[in-house]
CSV table of C-alpha atoms in Angstrom, one decimal:
chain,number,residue,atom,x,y,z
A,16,UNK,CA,105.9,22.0,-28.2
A,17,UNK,CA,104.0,18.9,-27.9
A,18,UNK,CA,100.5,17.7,-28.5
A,19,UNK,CA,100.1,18.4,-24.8
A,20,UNK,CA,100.8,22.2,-25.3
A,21,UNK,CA,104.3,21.8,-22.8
A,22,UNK,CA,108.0,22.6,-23.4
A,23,UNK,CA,110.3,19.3,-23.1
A,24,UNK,CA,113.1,21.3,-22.4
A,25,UNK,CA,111.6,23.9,-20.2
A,26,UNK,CA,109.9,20.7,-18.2
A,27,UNK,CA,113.0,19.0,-17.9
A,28,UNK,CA,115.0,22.2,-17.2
A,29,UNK,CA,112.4,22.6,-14.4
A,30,UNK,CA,112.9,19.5,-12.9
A,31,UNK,CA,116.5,19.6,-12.5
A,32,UNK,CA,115.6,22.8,-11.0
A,33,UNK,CA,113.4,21.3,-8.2
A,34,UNK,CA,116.4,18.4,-8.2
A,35,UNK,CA,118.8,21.1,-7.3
A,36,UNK,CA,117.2,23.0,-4.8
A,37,UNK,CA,116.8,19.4,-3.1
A,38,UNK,CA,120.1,18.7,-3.0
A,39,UNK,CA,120.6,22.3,-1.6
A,40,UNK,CA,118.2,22.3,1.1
A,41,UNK,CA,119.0,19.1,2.4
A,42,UNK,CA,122.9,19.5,2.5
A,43,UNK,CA,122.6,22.9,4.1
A,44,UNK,CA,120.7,21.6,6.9
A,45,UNK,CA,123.3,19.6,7.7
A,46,UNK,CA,125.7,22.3,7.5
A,47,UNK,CA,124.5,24.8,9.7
A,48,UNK,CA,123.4,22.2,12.3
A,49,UNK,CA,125.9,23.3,15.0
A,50,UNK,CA,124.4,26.8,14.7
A,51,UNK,CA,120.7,26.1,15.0
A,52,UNK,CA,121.8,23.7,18.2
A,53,UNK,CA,123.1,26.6,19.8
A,54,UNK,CA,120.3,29.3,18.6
A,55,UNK,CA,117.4,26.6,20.4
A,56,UNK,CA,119.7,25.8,22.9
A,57,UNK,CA,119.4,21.8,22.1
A,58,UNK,CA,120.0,19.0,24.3
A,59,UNK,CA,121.0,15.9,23.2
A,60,UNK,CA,117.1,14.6,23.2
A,61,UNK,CA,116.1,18.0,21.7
A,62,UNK,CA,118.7,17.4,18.6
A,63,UNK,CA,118.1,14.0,18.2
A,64,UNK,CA,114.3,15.1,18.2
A,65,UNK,CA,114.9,17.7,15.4
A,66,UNK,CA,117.1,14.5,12.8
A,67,UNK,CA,114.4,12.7,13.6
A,68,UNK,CA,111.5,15.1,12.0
A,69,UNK,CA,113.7,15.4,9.2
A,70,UNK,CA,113.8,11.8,7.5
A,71,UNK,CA,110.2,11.5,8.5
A,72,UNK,CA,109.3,14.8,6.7
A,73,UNK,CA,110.9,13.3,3.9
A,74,UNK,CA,109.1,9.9,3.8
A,75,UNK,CA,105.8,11.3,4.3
A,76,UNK,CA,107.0,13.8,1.1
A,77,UNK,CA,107.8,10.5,-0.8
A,78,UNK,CA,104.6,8.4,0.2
A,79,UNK,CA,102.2,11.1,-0.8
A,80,UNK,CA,103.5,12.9,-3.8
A,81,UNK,CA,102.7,10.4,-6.4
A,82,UNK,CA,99.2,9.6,-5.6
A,83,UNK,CA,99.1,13.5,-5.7
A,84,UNK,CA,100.4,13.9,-8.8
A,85,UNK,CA,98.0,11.2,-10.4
A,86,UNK,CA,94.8,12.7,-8.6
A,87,UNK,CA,95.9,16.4,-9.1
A,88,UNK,CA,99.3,17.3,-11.5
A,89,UNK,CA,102.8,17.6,-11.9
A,90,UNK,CA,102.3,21.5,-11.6
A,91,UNK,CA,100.4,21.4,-8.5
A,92,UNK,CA,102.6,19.4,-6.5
A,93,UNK,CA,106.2,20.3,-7.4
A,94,UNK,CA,105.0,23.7,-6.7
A,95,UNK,CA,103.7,22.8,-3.2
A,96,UNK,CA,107.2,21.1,-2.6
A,97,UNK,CA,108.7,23.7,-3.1
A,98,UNK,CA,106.7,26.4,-0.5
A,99,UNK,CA,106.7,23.7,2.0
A,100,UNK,CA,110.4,23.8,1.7
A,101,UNK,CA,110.5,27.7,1.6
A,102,UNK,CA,108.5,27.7,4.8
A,103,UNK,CA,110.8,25.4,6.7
A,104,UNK,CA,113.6,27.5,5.5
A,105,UNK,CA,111.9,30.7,6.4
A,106,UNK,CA,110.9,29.0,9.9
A,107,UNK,CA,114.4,28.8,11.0
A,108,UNK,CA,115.0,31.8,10.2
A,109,UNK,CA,112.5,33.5,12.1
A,110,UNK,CA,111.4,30.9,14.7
A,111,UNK,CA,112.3,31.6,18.5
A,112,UNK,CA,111.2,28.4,20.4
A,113,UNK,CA,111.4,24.8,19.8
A,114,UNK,CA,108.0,23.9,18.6
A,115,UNK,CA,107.8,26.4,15.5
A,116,UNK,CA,111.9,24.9,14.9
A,117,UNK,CA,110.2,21.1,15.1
A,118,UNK,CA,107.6,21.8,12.4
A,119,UNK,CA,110.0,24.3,10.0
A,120,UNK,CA,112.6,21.2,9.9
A,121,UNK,CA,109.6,18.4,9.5
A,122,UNK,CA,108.3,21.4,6.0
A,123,UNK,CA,112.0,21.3,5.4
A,124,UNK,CA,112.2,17.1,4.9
A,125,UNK,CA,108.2,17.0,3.4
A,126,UNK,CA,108.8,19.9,1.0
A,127,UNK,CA,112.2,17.7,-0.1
A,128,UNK,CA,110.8,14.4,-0.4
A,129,UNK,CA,107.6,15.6,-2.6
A,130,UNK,CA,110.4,17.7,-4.6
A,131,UNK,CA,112.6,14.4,-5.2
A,132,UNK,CA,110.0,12.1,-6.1
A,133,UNK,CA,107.6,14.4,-8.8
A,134,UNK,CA,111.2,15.6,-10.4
A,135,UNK,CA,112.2,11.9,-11.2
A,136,UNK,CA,108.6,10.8,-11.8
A,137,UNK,CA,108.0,14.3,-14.2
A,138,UNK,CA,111.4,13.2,-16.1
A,139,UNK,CA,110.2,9.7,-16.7
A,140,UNK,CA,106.9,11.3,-17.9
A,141,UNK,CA,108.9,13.3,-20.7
A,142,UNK,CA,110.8,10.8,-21.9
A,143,UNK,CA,109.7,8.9,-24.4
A,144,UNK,CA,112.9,5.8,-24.9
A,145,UNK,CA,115.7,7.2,-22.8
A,146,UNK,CA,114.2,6.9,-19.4
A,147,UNK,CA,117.5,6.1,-17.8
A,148,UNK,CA,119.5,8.4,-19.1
A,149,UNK,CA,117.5,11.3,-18.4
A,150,UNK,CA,116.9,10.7,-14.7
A,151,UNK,CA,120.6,10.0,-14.6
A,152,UNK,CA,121.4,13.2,-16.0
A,153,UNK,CA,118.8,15.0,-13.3
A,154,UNK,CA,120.5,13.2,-10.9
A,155,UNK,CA,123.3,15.3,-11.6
A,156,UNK,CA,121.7,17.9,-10.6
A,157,UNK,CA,121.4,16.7,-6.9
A,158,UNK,CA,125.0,16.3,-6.8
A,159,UNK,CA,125.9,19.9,-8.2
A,160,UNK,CA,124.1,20.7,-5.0
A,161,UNK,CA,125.7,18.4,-2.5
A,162,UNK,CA,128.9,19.3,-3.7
A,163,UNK,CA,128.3,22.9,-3.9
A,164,UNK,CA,126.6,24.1,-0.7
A,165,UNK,CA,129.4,22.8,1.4
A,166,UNK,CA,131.9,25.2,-0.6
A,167,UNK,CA,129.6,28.3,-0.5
A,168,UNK,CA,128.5,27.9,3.1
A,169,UNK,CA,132.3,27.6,4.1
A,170,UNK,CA,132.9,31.2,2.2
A,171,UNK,CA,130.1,33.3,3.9
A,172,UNK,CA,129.9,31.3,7.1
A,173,UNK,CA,132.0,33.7,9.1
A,174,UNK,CA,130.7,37.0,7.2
A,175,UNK,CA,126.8,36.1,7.7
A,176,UNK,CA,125.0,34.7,10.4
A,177,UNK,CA,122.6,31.0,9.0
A,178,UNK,CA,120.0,33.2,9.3
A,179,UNK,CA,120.6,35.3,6.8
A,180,UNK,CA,121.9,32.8,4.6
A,181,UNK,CA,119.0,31.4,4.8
A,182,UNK,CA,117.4,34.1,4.8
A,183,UNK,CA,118.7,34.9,1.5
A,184,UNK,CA,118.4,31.7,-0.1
A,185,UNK,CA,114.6,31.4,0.8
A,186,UNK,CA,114.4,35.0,-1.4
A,187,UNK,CA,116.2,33.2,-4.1
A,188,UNK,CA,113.4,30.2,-4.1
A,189,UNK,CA,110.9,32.3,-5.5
A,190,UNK,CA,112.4,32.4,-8.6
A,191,UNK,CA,112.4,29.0,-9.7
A,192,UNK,CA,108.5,28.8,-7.5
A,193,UNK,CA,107.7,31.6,-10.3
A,194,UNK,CA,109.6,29.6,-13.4
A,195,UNK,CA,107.4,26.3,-11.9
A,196,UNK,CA,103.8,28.7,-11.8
A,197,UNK,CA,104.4,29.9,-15.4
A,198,UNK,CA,105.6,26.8,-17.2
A,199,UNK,CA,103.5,24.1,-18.8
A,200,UNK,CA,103.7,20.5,-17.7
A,201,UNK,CA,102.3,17.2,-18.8
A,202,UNK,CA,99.3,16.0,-17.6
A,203,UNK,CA,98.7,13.4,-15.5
A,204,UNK,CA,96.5,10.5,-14.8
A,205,UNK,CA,93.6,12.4,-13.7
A,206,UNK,CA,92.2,10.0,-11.3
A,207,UNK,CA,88.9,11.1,-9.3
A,208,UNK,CA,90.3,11.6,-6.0
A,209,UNK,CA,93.4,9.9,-3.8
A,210,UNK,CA,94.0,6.6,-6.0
A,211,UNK,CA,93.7,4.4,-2.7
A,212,UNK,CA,92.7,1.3,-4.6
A,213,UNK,CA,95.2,1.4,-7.0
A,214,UNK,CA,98.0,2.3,-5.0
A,215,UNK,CA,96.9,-1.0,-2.6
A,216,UNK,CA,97.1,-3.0,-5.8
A,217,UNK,CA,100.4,-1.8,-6.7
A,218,UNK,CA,101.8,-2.5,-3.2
A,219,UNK,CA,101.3,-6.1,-3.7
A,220,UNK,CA,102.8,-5.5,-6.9
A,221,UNK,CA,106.0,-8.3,-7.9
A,222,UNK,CA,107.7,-6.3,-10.0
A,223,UNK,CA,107.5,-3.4,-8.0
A,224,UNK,CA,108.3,-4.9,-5.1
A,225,UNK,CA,111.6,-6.5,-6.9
A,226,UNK,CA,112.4,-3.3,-8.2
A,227,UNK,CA,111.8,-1.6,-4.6
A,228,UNK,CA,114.1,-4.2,-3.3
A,229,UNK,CA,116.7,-3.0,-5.5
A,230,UNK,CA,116.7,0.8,-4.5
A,231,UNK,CA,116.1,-0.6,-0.3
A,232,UNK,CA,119.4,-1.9,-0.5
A,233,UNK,CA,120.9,0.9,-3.0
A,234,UNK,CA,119.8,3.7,-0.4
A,235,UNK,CA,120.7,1.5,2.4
A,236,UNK,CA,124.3,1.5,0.7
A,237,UNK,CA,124.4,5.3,0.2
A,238,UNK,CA,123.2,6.4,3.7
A,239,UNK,CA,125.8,3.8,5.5
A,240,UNK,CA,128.1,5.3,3.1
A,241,UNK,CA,127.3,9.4,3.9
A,242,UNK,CA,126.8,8.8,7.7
A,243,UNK,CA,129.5,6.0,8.9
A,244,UNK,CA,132.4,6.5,6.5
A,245,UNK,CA,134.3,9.3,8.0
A,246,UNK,CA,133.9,8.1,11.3
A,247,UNK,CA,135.5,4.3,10.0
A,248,UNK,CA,138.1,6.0,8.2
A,249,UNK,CA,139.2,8.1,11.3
A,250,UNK,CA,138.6,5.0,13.8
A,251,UNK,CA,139.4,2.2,12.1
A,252,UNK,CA,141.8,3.3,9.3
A,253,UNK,CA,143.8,6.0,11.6
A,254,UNK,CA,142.9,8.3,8.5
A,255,UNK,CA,142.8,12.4,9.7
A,256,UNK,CA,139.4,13.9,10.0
A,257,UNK,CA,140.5,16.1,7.1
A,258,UNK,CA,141.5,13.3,4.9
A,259,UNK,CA,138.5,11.1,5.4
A,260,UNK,CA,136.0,14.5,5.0
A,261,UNK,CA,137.9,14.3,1.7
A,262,UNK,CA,137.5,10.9,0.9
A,263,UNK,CA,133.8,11.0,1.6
A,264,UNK,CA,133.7,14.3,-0.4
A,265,UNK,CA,135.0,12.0,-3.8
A,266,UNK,CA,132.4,9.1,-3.3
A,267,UNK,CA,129.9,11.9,-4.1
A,268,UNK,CA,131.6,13.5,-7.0
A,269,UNK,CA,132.5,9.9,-8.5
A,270,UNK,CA,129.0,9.5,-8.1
A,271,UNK,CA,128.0,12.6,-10.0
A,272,UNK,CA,130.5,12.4,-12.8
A,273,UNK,CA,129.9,9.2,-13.2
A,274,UNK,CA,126.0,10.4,-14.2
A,275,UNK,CA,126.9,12.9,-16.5
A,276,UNK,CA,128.9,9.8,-18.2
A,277,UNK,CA,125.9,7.8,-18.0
A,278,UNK,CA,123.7,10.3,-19.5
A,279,UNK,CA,125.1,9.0,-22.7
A,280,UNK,CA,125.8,5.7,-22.3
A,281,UNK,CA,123.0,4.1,-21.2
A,282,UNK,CA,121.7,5.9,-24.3
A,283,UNK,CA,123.5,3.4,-26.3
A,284,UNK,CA,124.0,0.2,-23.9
A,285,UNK,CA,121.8,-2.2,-22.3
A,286,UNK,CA,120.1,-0.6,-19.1
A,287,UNK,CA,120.5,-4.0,-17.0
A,288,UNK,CA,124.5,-4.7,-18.0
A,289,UNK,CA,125.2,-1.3,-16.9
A,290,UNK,CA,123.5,-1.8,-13.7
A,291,UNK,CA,124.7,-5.0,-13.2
A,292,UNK,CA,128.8,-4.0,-14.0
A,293,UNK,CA,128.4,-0.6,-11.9
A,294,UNK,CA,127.3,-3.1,-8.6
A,295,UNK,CA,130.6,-5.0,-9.9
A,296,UNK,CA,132.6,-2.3,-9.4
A,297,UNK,CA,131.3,-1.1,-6.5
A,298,UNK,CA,131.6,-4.8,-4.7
A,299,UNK,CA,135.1,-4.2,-5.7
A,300,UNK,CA,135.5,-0.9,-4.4
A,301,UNK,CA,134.4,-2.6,-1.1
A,302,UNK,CA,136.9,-5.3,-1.2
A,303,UNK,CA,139.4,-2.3,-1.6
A,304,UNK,CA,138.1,-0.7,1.5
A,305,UNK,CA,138.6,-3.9,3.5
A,306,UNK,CA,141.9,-4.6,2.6
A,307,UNK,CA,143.5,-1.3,2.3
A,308,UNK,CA,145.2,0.8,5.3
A,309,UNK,CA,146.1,3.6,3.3
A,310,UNK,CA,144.6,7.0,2.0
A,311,UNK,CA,145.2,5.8,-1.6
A,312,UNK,CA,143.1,2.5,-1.4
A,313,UNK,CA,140.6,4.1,0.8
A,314,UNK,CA,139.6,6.9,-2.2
A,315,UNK,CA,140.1,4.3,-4.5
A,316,UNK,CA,137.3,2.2,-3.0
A,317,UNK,CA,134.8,5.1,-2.2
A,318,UNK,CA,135.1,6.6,-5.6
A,319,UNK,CA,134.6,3.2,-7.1
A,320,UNK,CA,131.8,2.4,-4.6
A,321,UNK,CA,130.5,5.7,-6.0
A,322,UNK,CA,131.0,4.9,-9.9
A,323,UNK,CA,129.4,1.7,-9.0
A,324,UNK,CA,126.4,2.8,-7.4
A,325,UNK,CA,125.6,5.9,-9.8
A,326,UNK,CA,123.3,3.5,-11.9
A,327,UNK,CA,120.9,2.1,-9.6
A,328,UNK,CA,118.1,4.5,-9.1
A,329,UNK,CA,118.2,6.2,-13.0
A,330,UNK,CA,118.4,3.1,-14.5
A,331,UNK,CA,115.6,1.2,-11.8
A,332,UNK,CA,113.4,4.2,-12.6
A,333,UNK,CA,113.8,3.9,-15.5
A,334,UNK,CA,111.9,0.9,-15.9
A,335,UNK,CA,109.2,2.0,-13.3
A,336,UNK,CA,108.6,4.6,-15.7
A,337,UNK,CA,108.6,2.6,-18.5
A,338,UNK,CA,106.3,-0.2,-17.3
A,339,UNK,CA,104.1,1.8,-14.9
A,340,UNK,CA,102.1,4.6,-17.2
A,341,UNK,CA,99.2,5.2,-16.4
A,342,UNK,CA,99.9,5.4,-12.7
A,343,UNK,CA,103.6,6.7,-12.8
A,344,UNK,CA,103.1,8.8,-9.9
A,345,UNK,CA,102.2,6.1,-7.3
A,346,UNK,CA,104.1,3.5,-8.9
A,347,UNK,CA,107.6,6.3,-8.4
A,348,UNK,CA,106.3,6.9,-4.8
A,349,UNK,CA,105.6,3.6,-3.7
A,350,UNK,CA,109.7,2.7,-4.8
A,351,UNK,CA,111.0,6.1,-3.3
A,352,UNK,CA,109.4,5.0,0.3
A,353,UNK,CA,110.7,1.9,-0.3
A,354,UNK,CA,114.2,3.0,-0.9
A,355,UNK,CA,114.2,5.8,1.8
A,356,UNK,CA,113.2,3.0,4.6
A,357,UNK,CA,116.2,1.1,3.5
A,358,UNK,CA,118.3,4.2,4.1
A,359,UNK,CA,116.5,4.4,7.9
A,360,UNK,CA,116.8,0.6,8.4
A,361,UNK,CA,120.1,0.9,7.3
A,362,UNK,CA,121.6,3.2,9.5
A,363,UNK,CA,119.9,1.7,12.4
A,364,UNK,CA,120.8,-1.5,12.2
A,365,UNK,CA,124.6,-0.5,12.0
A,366,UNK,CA,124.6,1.5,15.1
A,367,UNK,CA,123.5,-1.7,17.0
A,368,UNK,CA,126.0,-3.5,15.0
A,369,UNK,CA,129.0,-1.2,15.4
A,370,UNK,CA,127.9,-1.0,19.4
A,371,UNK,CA,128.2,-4.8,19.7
A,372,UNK,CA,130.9,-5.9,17.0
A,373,UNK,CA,132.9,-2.3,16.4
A,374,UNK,CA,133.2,-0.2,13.3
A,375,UNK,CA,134.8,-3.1,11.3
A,376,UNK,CA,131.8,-4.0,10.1
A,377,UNK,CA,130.9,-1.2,7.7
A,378,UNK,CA,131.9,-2.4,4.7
A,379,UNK,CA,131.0,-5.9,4.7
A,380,UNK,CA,127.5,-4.4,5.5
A,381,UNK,CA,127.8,-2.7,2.1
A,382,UNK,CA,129.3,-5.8,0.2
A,383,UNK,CA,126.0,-8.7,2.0
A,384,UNK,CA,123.7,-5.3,0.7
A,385,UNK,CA,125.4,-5.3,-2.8
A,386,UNK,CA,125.5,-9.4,-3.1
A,387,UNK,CA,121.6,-8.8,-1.9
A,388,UNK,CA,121.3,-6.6,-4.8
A,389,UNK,CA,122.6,-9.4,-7.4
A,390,UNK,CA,120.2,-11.6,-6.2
A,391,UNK,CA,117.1,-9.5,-6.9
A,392,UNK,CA,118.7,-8.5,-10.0
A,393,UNK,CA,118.8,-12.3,-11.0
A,394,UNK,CA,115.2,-13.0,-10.0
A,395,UNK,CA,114.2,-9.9,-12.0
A,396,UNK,CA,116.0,-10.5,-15.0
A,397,UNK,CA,114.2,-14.5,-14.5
A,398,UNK,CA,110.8,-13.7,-14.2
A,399,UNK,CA,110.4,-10.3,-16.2
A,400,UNK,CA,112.7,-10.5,-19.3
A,401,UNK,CA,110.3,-8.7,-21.2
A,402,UNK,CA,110.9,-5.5,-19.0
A,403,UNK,CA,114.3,-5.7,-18.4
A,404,UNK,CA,115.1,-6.3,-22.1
């Protein structure tokens, strides 16, 4: 126990937890999206409606959460993440018309954004030197999940109907709702009310603007990566739909092994060179893309693009959490939104491109968002040695 009367281990056992279930929810969404087309009877404005309320569920999760936690705590809001997400769940399940649907997938994204943010920003809290490595190890725990659900889902599929997978899995939240209601958890800033002021302050913020940058084009990187890459490899590369779902399927576990490995590492070597070498590798893995036909130089490149990328966020956290303490919180949600626009921007930007230019362009999207990267690292490491050292 601490002087604050909490567990460490329980706390962070928690939080990987609330990291899993995030990497559950959001995964089986995807999954089961044919089915809930067909259940609501979806047009093409209808669908695109319904992905629509999901990524903005999930930036209004991340923009709110940590002036919530600094103004209320830790306990109060992972907890309400997580019943907003059971009540999305549980809204698909029982909904029958489109409007109920629209709001249980919007729960769905709010629910999972407020669950991602206070997870990272409660692990920072805890740790006490190894920021980095800690949120790189619960980082793991959103891959166990993205890698997971896809195999389940693909065993019980054809025996159970989405509903009653869901169903099922919406029981199972209340056990980890219950761990979260009996568990003790740091305390927080304690602020009187919404911290508007501050959190105005820290949006004009340099650092955290730099550091922002950083995880803009980091998320930009992943979500061209998640949502473009099968499609190239099929398209451009003549790679089988098979084959390229595979390919896709190692960038993510590259990305999670690779965490597990940084756990320790950046434990015992400098934060910033490990960031610095992983974008490195993951230029090259880029550069593999481009100039490889085959399947062998395609999975080289994504799982290097995956080993490359598994630093940024734990180790950018990281210093958030280290520089920002008395409003961690806002300072984690203000960097989250940040990132998660990038993502939006992202993908936006490259279906215009791919309309005008073709599919080609994917990766050297990646490698002017990586070279981006290097040039915020460089005026970081300039102007704010002190926190990067």
């Amino acid at each position: 126990m601490t002087n604050n009367s909490f567990h460490k281990g329980y706390v962070f056992l928690a939080a990987c937890i609330g990291m899993l279930l995030f990497g559950i929810v959001m995964i089986s969404l995807g999954s089961i999206l044919p089915e809930v087309i067909e259940k609501f009877q979806l047009d093409e404005v209808g669908t695109g409606t319904m992905l629509t309320l999901l990524p903005f569920g999930i930036l209004t999760g991340s923009l709110i959460f940590g002036p919530l936690v600094d103004w209320l705590s830790y306990k109060i809001v992972l907890i309400t993440g997580s019943v907003f997400t059971l009540l999305g769940i549980e809204g698909l399940v029982f909904s029958e018309i489109m409007t109920p649907m629209y709001f249980s997938v919007f729960c769905i994204g709010f629910g999972g954004g407020i669950l991602n943010g206070v997870t990272n920003a409660l692990v920072s809290e805890i740790s006490e030197d190894d920021h980095s490595a800690n949120l790189s190890l619960l980082g793991v725990f959103f891959g166990i999940g993205a890698l997971g659900t896809p195999m389940i889902l693909g065993l019980v599929k054809g025996v159970y109907t989405f509903e009653t997978i869901l169903a099922w899995f919406g029981a199972f939240m209340f056990l980890p709702i219950l761990f979260f209601v009996f568990n003790r958890f740091p305390k927080s800033a304690g602020t009187e009310g919404l911290p508007v002021k501050e959190w105005a302050q820290m949006v004009k913020d340099p650092l955290l603007l730099l550091l922002g940058g950083i995880l803009f084009f980091q998320s930009g990187i992943e979500g061209l990566t998640n949502n473009w890459t099968t499609t190239y490899l099929e398209m451009i590369k003549g790679i089988e739909a098979s084959n390229a779902l595979f390919i896709l399927s190692s960038f993510v576990g590259a990305l999670t092994v690779t965490r597990i490995i940084l756990g320790k590492v950046l434990r015992i070597l400098s934060p910033f060179r490990v960031l610095v070498f992983g974008f490195i590798i993951a230029f090259l893995g880029c550069f593999c893309m481009v100039i490889g036909d085959s399947f062998l130089s395609s999975i080289l490149g994504m799982i290097a693009i995956g080993v490359g990328l598994a630093a940024g966020f734990p180790v950018v956290l990281g210093y958030i959490g280290q520089t920002y303490t008395q409003l961690s919180g806002t300072a984690f949600s203000i960097v989250i939104t940040i990132a998660l626009i990038g993502n939006v921007i992202a993908n936006y930007v490259m279906g215009l491109a791919s309309q005008a230019y073709g599919l080609e362009v994917l990766p050297y999207f990646v490698v002017c968002a990586v070279l981006a990267i290097f040039i915020l690292l460089y005026i970081t490491k300039q102007k704010y040695k002190t926190v990067i050292n």
